[in-house]
């Protein structure tokens, strides 16, 4: 059995958050194999994702796959080929105010982080997509604003990754707004949260930033045959 399958079995049966007293519904949602060259990180599954056992299953998936479609990916091929996971893998339940789902707490994120690190290490993707603020903040400073990040990418050279494949220190990455034709290394590209509850992607100036991001993804996908 591969190390990734062993890890995935561990995630499915994980009860760490419940044991620590956090109100989550256990049952990790993720999808993918070691052959994936692209790894997408979302925030946490919603209730329909848990029912369907499929990341980005419902409304936010529709918008996400519109963006990915603009970058040239067909939804089914993307789902079958690439790795989809989240900052926390289990459904956090409804927000106490009844509007939408609860954002996983810092302690929950910390409990789940070793799983994410192992997924990244075992899949070793060439391209990482960070979908939504929580995923973006895994790598970018908390103070960073979406307007300054969407439409940009961080590129880690093979030399940087050779020393540490889990190197996400942005000080050691090159920031860019376009694909510069590298043949190796790793790109990290942030995207906003595609939930219909978020108004950010609807503003014309932000639509232009999302277009810049999908244009860059189009170039990377074509050049790296992703
Ligand atoms: S969210 Fe992560 S750490 Fe918490 S129970 Fe689920 S798999 Fe385990």
PDB file of C-alpha atoms and ligand atoms in Angstrom:
ATOM      1  CA  UNK A   1       0.000   0.000   0.000  1.00  0.00           C
ATOM      2  CA  UNK A   2       1.396   3.448  -0.902  1.00  0.00           C
ATOM      3  CA  UNK A   3       2.278   5.985   1.786  1.00  0.00           C
ATOM      4  CA  UNK A   4      -0.408   8.311   0.395  1.00  0.00           C
ATOM      5  CA  UNK A   5      -3.153   5.682   0.694  1.00  0.00           C
ATOM      6  CA  UNK A   6      -2.052   4.967   4.279  1.00  0.00           C
ATOM      7  CA  UNK A   7      -2.221   8.705   5.010  1.00  0.00           C
ATOM      8  CA  UNK A   8      -5.660   8.995   3.370  1.00  0.00           C
ATOM      9  CA  UNK A   9      -7.000   6.119   5.471  1.00  0.00           C
ATOM     10  CA  UNK A  10      -5.669   7.875   8.566  1.00  0.00           C
ATOM     11  CA  UNK A  11      -7.419  11.115   7.582  1.00  0.00           C
ATOM     12  CA  UNK A  12     -10.735   9.351   6.951  1.00  0.00           C
ATOM     13  CA  UNK A  13     -10.731   7.782  10.411  1.00  0.00           C
ATOM     14  CA  UNK A  14      -9.223  10.834  12.168  1.00  0.00           C
ATOM     15  CA  UNK A  15     -11.010  12.081  15.288  1.00  0.00           C
ATOM     16  CA  UNK A  16      -8.318  14.484  16.544  1.00  0.00           C
ATOM     17  CA  UNK A  17     -10.591  17.539  16.530  1.00  0.00           C
ATOM     18  CA  UNK A  18     -13.462  15.743  18.236  1.00  0.00           C
ATOM     19  CA  UNK A  19     -11.102  14.320  20.864  1.00  0.00           C
ATOM     20  CA  UNK A  20      -9.803  17.846  21.507  1.00  0.00           C
ATOM     21  CA  UNK A  21     -13.386  19.060  22.023  1.00  0.00           C
ATOM     22  CA  UNK A  22     -13.900  20.881  18.700  1.00  0.00           C
ATOM     23  CA  UNK A  23     -17.338  20.743  17.119  1.00  0.00           C
ATOM     24  CA  UNK A  24     -16.626  19.163  13.745  1.00  0.00           C
ATOM     25  CA  UNK A  25     -18.358  16.381  11.860  1.00  0.00           C
ATOM     26  CA  UNK A  26     -15.648  13.767  11.284  1.00  0.00           C
ATOM     27  CA  UNK A  27     -15.148  12.324   7.802  1.00  0.00           C
ATOM     28  CA  UNK A  28     -12.311  13.850   5.821  1.00  0.00           C
ATOM     29  CA  UNK A  29     -13.086  14.982   2.259  1.00  0.00           C
ATOM     30  CA  UNK A  30     -10.268  15.072  -0.322  1.00  0.00           C
ATOM     31  CA  UNK A  31      -9.525  13.468  -3.647  1.00  0.00           C
ATOM     32  CA  UNK A  32      -6.428  12.498  -5.604  1.00  0.00           C
ATOM     33  CA  UNK A  33      -3.449  10.264  -6.192  1.00  0.00           C
ATOM     34  CA  UNK A  34       0.330  10.549  -6.098  1.00  0.00           C
ATOM     35  CA  UNK A  35       0.408  11.034  -9.876  1.00  0.00           C
ATOM     36  CA  UNK A  36      -1.229  14.474  -9.524  1.00  0.00           C
ATOM     37  CA  UNK A  37       1.009  17.354 -10.575  1.00  0.00           C
ATOM     38  CA  UNK A  38      -1.371  19.980  -9.303  1.00  0.00           C
ATOM     39  CA  UNK A  39      -2.645  20.242  -5.741  1.00  0.00           C
ATOM     40  CA  UNK A  40      -5.567  22.497  -4.884  1.00  0.00           C
ATOM     41  CA  UNK A  41      -6.160  23.604  -1.277  1.00  0.00           C
ATOM     42  CA  UNK A  42      -9.556  24.939  -0.193  1.00  0.00           C
ATOM     43  CA  UNK A  43     -10.813  26.002   3.239  1.00  0.00           C
ATOM     44  CA  UNK A  44     -12.897  23.052   4.511  1.00  0.00           C
ATOM     45  CA  UNK A  45     -15.691  20.925   3.061  1.00  0.00           C
ATOM     46  CA  UNK A  46     -19.311  22.030   3.300  1.00  0.00           C
ATOM     47  CA  UNK A  47     -22.258  19.802   4.044  1.00  0.00           C
ATOM     48  CA  UNK A  48     -22.906  18.830   0.416  1.00  0.00           C
ATOM     49  CA  UNK A  49     -19.209  17.970  -0.043  1.00  0.00           C
ATOM     50  CA  UNK A  50     -19.498  15.569   2.915  1.00  0.00           C
ATOM     51  CA  UNK A  51     -22.660  13.962   1.509  1.00  0.00           C
ATOM     52  CA  UNK A  52     -21.152  13.564  -1.970  1.00  0.00           C
ATOM     53  CA  UNK A  53     -17.612  12.925  -0.617  1.00  0.00           C
ATOM     54  CA  UNK A  54     -16.432  15.309  -3.356  1.00  0.00           C
ATOM     55  CA  UNK A  55     -14.488  18.565  -2.797  1.00  0.00           C
ATOM     56  CA  UNK A  56     -16.112  21.724  -4.200  1.00  0.00           C
ATOM     57  CA  UNK A  57     -19.252  19.784  -4.995  1.00  0.00           C
ATOM     58  CA  UNK A  58     -21.910  22.495  -4.985  1.00  0.00           C
ATOM     59  CA  UNK A  59     -22.235  26.262  -5.587  1.00  0.00           C
ATOM     60  CA  UNK A  60     -18.633  27.232  -4.882  1.00  0.00           C
ATOM     61  CA  UNK A  61     -17.538  24.378  -7.162  1.00  0.00           C
ATOM     62  CA  UNK A  62     -19.513  25.869 -10.044  1.00  0.00           C
ATOM     63  CA  UNK A  63     -17.700  29.180  -9.790  1.00  0.00           C
ATOM     64  CA  UNK A  64     -14.323  27.538  -9.170  1.00  0.00           C
ATOM     65  CA  UNK A  65     -14.674  25.391 -12.275  1.00  0.00           C
ATOM     66  CA  UNK A  66     -15.704  28.435 -14.308  1.00  0.00           C
ATOM     67  CA  UNK A  67     -12.351  29.970 -13.393  1.00  0.00           C
ATOM     68  CA  UNK A  68     -10.484  26.723 -14.022  1.00  0.00           C
ATOM     69  CA  UNK A  69     -12.398  26.345 -17.295  1.00  0.00           C
ATOM     70  CA  UNK A  70     -11.069  29.764 -18.344  1.00  0.00           C
ATOM     71  CA  UNK A  71      -7.600  28.354 -17.666  1.00  0.00           C
ATOM     72  CA  UNK A  72      -8.382  25.433 -19.975  1.00  0.00           C
ATOM     73  CA  UNK A  73      -9.334  22.662 -17.547  1.00  0.00           C
ATOM     74  CA  UNK A  74     -12.406  20.522 -18.071  1.00  0.00           C
ATOM     75  CA  UNK A  75     -14.006  19.812 -14.657  1.00  0.00           C
ATOM     76  CA  UNK A  76     -14.101  16.023 -14.857  1.00  0.00           C
ATOM     77  CA  UNK A  77     -10.551  15.759 -16.170  1.00  0.00           C
ATOM     78  CA  UNK A  78      -9.373  18.107 -13.429  1.00  0.00           C
ATOM     79  CA  UNK A  79     -11.134  16.062 -10.742  1.00  0.00           C
ATOM     80  CA  UNK A  80      -9.774  12.788 -12.134  1.00  0.00           C
ATOM     81  CA  UNK A  81      -6.224  14.028 -12.647  1.00  0.00           C
ATOM     82  CA  UNK A  82      -5.380  16.449  -9.852  1.00  0.00           C
ATOM     83  CA  UNK A  83      -5.356  16.463  -6.066  1.00  0.00           C
ATOM     84  CA  UNK A  84      -8.013  18.382  -4.151  1.00  0.00           C
ATOM     85  CA  UNK A  85      -7.759  18.914  -0.424  1.00  0.00           C
ATOM     86  CA  UNK A  86      -8.374  21.558   2.248  1.00  0.00           C
ATOM     87  CA  UNK A  87      -6.844  23.362   5.214  1.00  0.00           C
ATOM     88  CA  UNK A  88      -9.110  21.241   7.454  1.00  0.00           C
ATOM     89  CA  UNK A  89     -10.600  18.125   5.934  1.00  0.00           C
ATOM     90  CA  UNK A  90     -13.808  17.691   7.983  1.00  0.00           C
ATOM     91  CA  UNK A  91     -17.052  19.673   7.934  1.00  0.00           C
ATOM     92  CA  UNK A  92     -16.866  22.377  10.638  1.00  0.00           C
ATOM     93  CA  UNK A  93     -20.664  22.753  10.887  1.00  0.00           C
ATOM     94  CA  UNK A  94     -22.831  25.857  10.599  1.00  0.00           C
ATOM     95  CA  UNK A  95     -21.704  29.260  11.814  1.00  0.00           C
ATOM     96  CA  UNK A  96     -23.390  30.040  15.171  1.00  0.00           C
ATOM     97  CA  UNK A  97     -25.146  33.016  13.522  1.00  0.00           C
ATOM     98  CA  UNK A  98     -26.732  30.567  11.047  1.00  0.00           C
ATOM     99  CA  UNK A  99     -25.181  32.245   7.992  1.00  0.00           C
ATOM    100  CA  UNK A 100     -23.012  29.786   6.115  1.00  0.00           C
ATOM    101  CA  UNK A 101     -20.443  27.438   7.598  1.00  0.00           C
ATOM    102  CA  UNK A 102     -18.142  28.059  10.526  1.00  0.00           C
ATOM    103  CA  UNK A 103     -14.549  28.960   9.663  1.00  0.00           C
ATOM    104  CA  UNK A 104     -12.267  26.297  11.195  1.00  0.00           C
ATOM    105  CA  UNK A 105     -10.516  27.650  14.281  1.00  0.00           C
ATOM    106  CA  UNK A 106      -6.759  28.105  14.585  1.00  0.00           C
ATOM    107  CA  UNK A 107      -6.386  25.013  16.852  1.00  0.00           C
ATOM    108  CA  UNK A 108      -8.342  22.913  14.314  1.00  0.00           C
ATOM    109  CA  UNK A 109      -6.133  24.217  11.513  1.00  0.00           C
ATOM    110  CA  UNK A 110      -3.046  23.328  13.531  1.00  0.00           C
ATOM    111  CA  UNK A 111      -4.312  19.813  14.245  1.00  0.00           C
ATOM    112  CA  UNK A 112      -4.930  19.218  10.540  1.00  0.00           C
ATOM    113  CA  UNK A 113      -1.764  20.902   9.210  1.00  0.00           C
ATOM    114  CA  UNK A 114       0.517  17.824   9.474  1.00  0.00           C
ATOM    115  CA  UNK A 115      -1.849  15.987   7.115  1.00  0.00           C
ATOM    116  CA  UNK A 116      -1.624  18.793   4.578  1.00  0.00           C
ATOM    117  CA  UNK A 117       2.167  18.895   4.838  1.00  0.00           C
ATOM    118  CA  UNK A 118       2.298  15.133   4.243  1.00  0.00           C
ATOM    119  CA  UNK A 119      -0.063  15.370   1.270  1.00  0.00           C
ATOM    120  CA  UNK A 120       2.128  18.062  -0.296  1.00  0.00           C
ATOM    121  CA  UNK A 121       5.273  16.101   0.437  1.00  0.00           C
ATOM    122  CA  UNK A 122       3.928  12.800  -0.974  1.00  0.00           C
ATOM    123  CA  UNK A 123       2.255  14.327  -4.040  1.00  0.00           C
ATOM    124  CA  UNK A 124       5.113  16.788  -4.614  1.00  0.00           C
ATOM    125  CA  UNK A 125       3.024  18.961  -6.972  1.00  0.00           C
ATOM    126  CA  UNK A 126       4.481  21.348  -9.541  1.00  0.00           C
ATOM    127  CA  UNK A 127       1.568  23.727  -9.111  1.00  0.00           C
ATOM    128  CA  UNK A 128      -0.347  24.565  -5.928  1.00  0.00           C
ATOM    129  CA  UNK A 129      -3.628  26.482  -6.078  1.00  0.00           C
ATOM    130  CA  UNK A 130      -4.680  28.247  -2.886  1.00  0.00           C
ATOM    131  CA  UNK A 131      -8.430  28.805  -2.969  1.00  0.00           C
ATOM    132  CA  UNK A 132      -9.729  31.305  -0.450  1.00  0.00           C
ATOM    133  CA  UNK A 133      -8.206  33.371   2.305  1.00  0.00           C
ATOM    134  CA  UNK A 134      -7.650  30.559   4.793  1.00  0.00           C
ATOM    135  CA  UNK A 135      -5.629  28.552   2.268  1.00  0.00           C
ATOM    136  CA  UNK A 136      -3.789  31.666   1.100  1.00  0.00           C
ATOM    137  CA  UNK A 137      -2.834  32.503   4.686  1.00  0.00           C
ATOM    138  CA  UNK A 138      -1.046  29.166   4.995  1.00  0.00           C
ATOM    139  CA  UNK A 139       1.702  30.749   2.924  1.00  0.00           C
ATOM    140  CA  UNK A 140       1.095  34.482   2.697  1.00  0.00           C
ATOM    141  CA  UNK A 141       1.109  36.910   5.632  1.00  0.00           C
ATOM    142  CA  UNK A 142      -2.222  37.444   7.356  1.00  0.00           C
ATOM    143  CA  UNK A 143      -1.968  41.150   6.585  1.00  0.00           C
ATOM    144  CA  UNK A 144      -1.744  40.541   2.815  1.00  0.00           C
ATOM    145  CA  UNK A 145      -4.797  41.783   0.941  1.00  0.00           C
ATOM    146  CA  UNK A 146      -6.576  39.815  -1.797  1.00  0.00           C
ATOM    147  CA  UNK A 147      -6.138  42.706  -4.224  1.00  0.00           C
ATOM    148  CA  UNK A 148      -2.375  42.427  -3.806  1.00  0.00           C
ATOM    149  CA  UNK A 149      -2.277  38.640  -4.203  1.00  0.00           C
ATOM    150  CA  UNK A 150      -4.848  37.609  -6.818  1.00  0.00           C
ATOM    151  CA  UNK A 151      -3.280  37.811 -10.264  1.00  0.00           C
ATOM    152  CA  UNK A 152       0.193  37.132  -8.870  1.00  0.00           C
ATOM    153  CA  UNK A 153       2.106  33.895  -8.310  1.00  0.00           C
ATOM    154  CA  UNK A 154       5.093  32.737  -6.281  1.00  0.00           C
ATOM    155  CA  UNK A 155       7.716  30.700  -8.122  1.00  0.00           C
ATOM    156  CA  UNK A 156      10.122  28.412  -6.265  1.00  0.00           C
ATOM    157  CA  UNK A 157      13.177  27.377  -8.283  1.00  0.00           C
ATOM    158  CA  UNK A 158      14.388  23.742  -8.368  1.00  0.00           C
ATOM    159  CA  UNK A 159      17.430  24.781  -6.268  1.00  0.00           C
ATOM    160  CA  UNK A 160      15.210  26.156  -3.517  1.00  0.00           C
ATOM    161  CA  UNK A 161      13.058  23.024  -3.523  1.00  0.00           C
ATOM    162  CA  UNK A 162      16.070  20.672  -3.608  1.00  0.00           C
ATOM    163  CA  UNK A 163      17.106  21.924  -0.179  1.00  0.00           C
ATOM    164  CA  UNK A 164      13.567  21.599   1.208  1.00  0.00           C
ATOM    165  CA  UNK A 165      10.619  20.323  -0.876  1.00  0.00           C
ATOM    166  CA  UNK A 166       8.258  21.888   1.675  1.00  0.00           C
ATOM    167  CA  UNK A 167       9.811  25.299   1.309  1.00  0.00           C
ATOM    168  CA  UNK A 168       7.000  27.827   1.338  1.00  0.00           C
ATOM    169  CA  UNK A 169       9.033  30.750   2.554  1.00  0.00           C
ATOM    170  CA  UNK A 170       7.879  33.438   0.162  1.00  0.00           C
ATOM    171  CA  UNK A 171      11.092  35.375   0.793  1.00  0.00           C
ATOM    172  CA  UNK A 172      12.837  32.626  -1.170  1.00  0.00           C
ATOM    173  CA  UNK A 173      10.301  32.696  -4.001  1.00  0.00           C
ATOM    174  CA  UNK A 174      10.085  35.031  -6.968  1.00  0.00           C
ATOM    175  CA  UNK A 175       6.819  36.932  -7.290  1.00  0.00           C
ATOM    176  CA  UNK A 176       5.412  37.346 -10.761  1.00  0.00           C
ATOM    177  CA  UNK A 177       2.214  38.277 -12.594  1.00  0.00           C
ATOM    178  CA  UNK A 178       2.888  36.068 -15.631  1.00  0.00           C
ATOM    179  CA  UNK A 179       4.411  32.684 -16.495  1.00  0.00           C
ATOM    180  CA  UNK A 180       8.020  33.199 -17.517  1.00  0.00           C
ATOM    181  CA  UNK A 181       8.565  29.891 -19.309  1.00  0.00           C
ATOM    182  CA  UNK A 182      10.367  27.926 -16.587  1.00  0.00           C
ATOM    183  CA  UNK A 183      10.493  24.178 -17.247  1.00  0.00           C
ATOM    184  CA  UNK A 184      10.986  23.100 -13.620  1.00  0.00           C
ATOM    185  CA  UNK A 185      10.256  24.338 -10.123  1.00  0.00           C
ATOM    186  CA  UNK A 186       6.950  25.036  -8.429  1.00  0.00           C
ATOM    187  CA  UNK A 187       4.326  27.721  -8.852  1.00  0.00           C
ATOM    188  CA  UNK A 188       1.896  28.722  -6.125  1.00  0.00           C
ATOM    189  CA  UNK A 189      -1.130  30.640  -7.386  1.00  0.00           C
ATOM    190  CA  UNK A 190      -3.785  32.159  -5.077  1.00  0.00           C
ATOM    191  CA  UNK A 191      -7.459  32.443  -6.038  1.00  0.00           C
ATOM    192  CA  UNK A 192     -10.304  34.022  -4.058  1.00  0.00           C
ATOM    193  CA  UNK A 193     -12.962  31.941  -2.332  1.00  0.00           C
ATOM    194  CA  UNK A 194     -15.539  31.011  -4.993  1.00  0.00           C
ATOM    195  CA  UNK A 195     -18.493  30.901  -2.589  1.00  0.00           C
ATOM    196  CA  UNK A 196     -21.559  32.776  -3.824  1.00  0.00           C
ATOM    197  CA  UNK A 197     -21.633  34.477  -0.401  1.00  0.00           C
ATOM    198  CA  UNK A 198     -18.435  36.338  -1.286  1.00  0.00           C
ATOM    199  CA  UNK A 199     -19.023  39.550  -3.220  1.00  0.00           C
ATOM    200  CA  UNK A 200     -15.309  40.174  -3.840  1.00  0.00           C
ATOM    201  CA  UNK A 201     -15.128  38.262  -7.152  1.00  0.00           C
ATOM    202  CA  UNK A 202     -18.106  40.215  -8.569  1.00  0.00           C
ATOM    203  CA  UNK A 203     -16.426  43.639  -8.565  1.00  0.00           C
ATOM    204  CA  UNK A 204     -15.181  44.556 -12.060  1.00  0.00           C
ATOM    205  CA  UNK A 205     -11.684  45.473 -10.840  1.00  0.00           C
ATOM    206  CA  UNK A 206     -11.424  42.117  -9.046  1.00  0.00           C
ATOM    207  CA  UNK A 207     -12.743  40.240 -12.080  1.00  0.00           C
ATOM    208  CA  UNK A 208      -9.753  41.668 -13.956  1.00  0.00           C
ATOM    209  CA  UNK A 209      -7.392  40.263 -11.290  1.00  0.00           C
ATOM    210  CA  UNK A 210      -9.052  36.839 -11.499  1.00  0.00           C
ATOM    211  CA  UNK A 211      -8.656  36.980 -15.280  1.00  0.00           C
ATOM    212  CA  UNK A 212      -4.956  37.750 -14.824  1.00  0.00           C
ATOM    213  CA  UNK A 213      -4.696  34.673 -12.564  1.00  0.00           C
ATOM    214  CA  UNK A 214      -6.538  32.372 -14.993  1.00  0.00           C
ATOM    215  CA  UNK A 215      -4.438  33.654 -17.902  1.00  0.00           C
ATOM    216  CA  UNK A 216      -1.309  32.751 -15.950  1.00  0.00           C
ATOM    217  CA  UNK A 217      -2.753  29.325 -15.097  1.00  0.00           C
ATOM    218  CA  UNK A 218      -3.570  28.799 -18.781  1.00  0.00           C
ATOM    219  CA  UNK A 219       0.074  29.415 -19.686  1.00  0.00           C
ATOM    220  CA  UNK A 220       1.401  27.133 -16.924  1.00  0.00           C
ATOM    221  CA  UNK A 221      -1.064  24.359 -17.820  1.00  0.00           C
ATOM    222  CA  UNK A 222      -0.121  24.508 -21.504  1.00  0.00           C
ATOM    223  CA  UNK A 223       3.638  24.660 -20.900  1.00  0.00           C
ATOM    224  CA  UNK A 224       3.697  21.929 -18.247  1.00  0.00           C
ATOM    225  CA  UNK A 225       0.937  19.744 -19.784  1.00  0.00           C
ATOM    226  CA  UNK A 226      -1.048  19.748 -16.543  1.00  0.00           C
TER     227      UNK A 226
HETATM  228  S1  LIG B   1     -10.293  18.340  10.505  1.00  0.00           S
HETATM  229 FE1  LIG B   1      -8.338  17.239  10.200  1.00  0.00          FE
HETATM  230  S2  LIG B   1      -7.413  17.001  12.247  1.00  0.00           S
HETATM  231 FE2  LIG B   1      -9.597  17.536  12.515  1.00  0.00          FE
HETATM  232  S3  LIG B   1     -10.636  15.531  12.707  1.00  0.00           S
HETATM  233 FE3  LIG B   1     -10.731  16.114  10.539  1.00  0.00          FE
HETATM  234  S4  LIG B   1      -8.928  15.167   9.588  1.00  0.00           S
HETATM  235 FE4  LIG B   1      -8.604  15.150  11.820  1.00  0.00          FE
END
